[in-house]
Coordinates of C-alpha atoms in Angstrom, one line a residue:
L1 CA 12.1 11.1 -4.2
Q2 CA 9.5 13.7 -4.4
P3 CA 9.1 15.6 -7.7
N4 CA 8.7 19.0 -5.9
L5 CA 12.2 20.5 -5.8
E6 CA 11.8 22.1 -2.3
T7 CA 10.5 18.9 -0.8
Q8 CA 13.1 16.8 -2.7
K9 CA 15.9 19.0 -1.2
K10 CA 14.6 18.4 2.4
Q11 CA 14.3 14.7 1.6
V12 CA 17.8 14.3 0.3
T13 CA 19.1 16.2 3.3
A14 CA 17.2 13.8 5.5
W15 CA 18.6 10.7 3.6
C16 CA 22.1 12.2 3.9
D17 CA 21.8 12.4 7.6
L18 CA 20.4 8.9 7.8
V19 CA 23.2 7.4 5.6
L20 CA 25.8 9.1 7.8
A21 CA 24.2 7.9 11.1
Y22 CA 23.7 4.4 9.8
H23 CA 27.3 4.1 8.7
K24 CA 28.5 5.7 12.0
H25 CA 26.5 3.3 14.1
H26 CA 27.6 0.3 12.2
K27 CA 31.2 1.5 12.0
I28 CA 31.3 1.4 8.2
Y29 CA 33.8 3.7 6.8
T30 CA 33.5 3.1 3.0
L31 CA 30.5 2.8 0.7
D32 CA 30.7 1.1 -2.6
V33 CA 28.3 2.9 -5.0
K34 CA 27.4 -0.3 -6.9
E35 CA 26.6 -2.2 -3.7
A36 CA 24.7 0.7 -2.2
V37 CA 21.5 0.0 -4.2
S38 CA 21.1 -3.3 -2.5
S39 CA 22.3 -2.1 0.9
P40 CA 19.7 -2.4 3.7
I41 CA 19.6 1.4 4.1
F42 CA 18.2 1.8 0.5
N43 CA 16.4 -1.6 0.2
N44 CA 13.7 -2.7 2.5
S45 CA 12.9 -6.3 1.5
K46 CA 10.2 -6.7 4.2
I47 CA 7.9 -4.2 2.5
Q48 CA 9.4 -4.8 -1.0
R49 CA 10.4 -1.2 -1.5
K50 CA 13.7 0.3 -2.6
L51 CA 15.2 3.3 -4.0
S52 CA 16.2 3.3 -7.6
E53 CA 19.9 3.6 -8.7
E54 CA 19.3 7.1 -9.9
E55 CA 17.8 8.2 -6.5
V56 CA 20.7 6.5 -4.6
T57 CA 23.1 8.2 -7.0
K58 CA 21.4 11.6 -6.2
I59 CA 21.7 11.1 -2.5
L60 CA 25.3 10.0 -2.6
D61 CA 26.2 13.0 -4.9
A62 CA 24.6 15.3 -2.4
L63 CA 26.5 13.5 0.4
S64 CA 29.9 13.9 -1.4
A65 CA 29.2 17.6 -1.9
K66 CA 28.9 18.2 1.8

């Protein structure tokens, strides 16, 4: 996530929208926080990039606050 707070807020909002759309599309109704880090939505093995556990937690916290 971006260090600039304003940019980070927008980025977290975009991640929340993406997570909701992904789960709706795949008809997934629960999300295990421990497994989320290795989930395809947060882990792209093709380009070897993934969000850290801290970043995933921040996104999920924002999502649960909605």
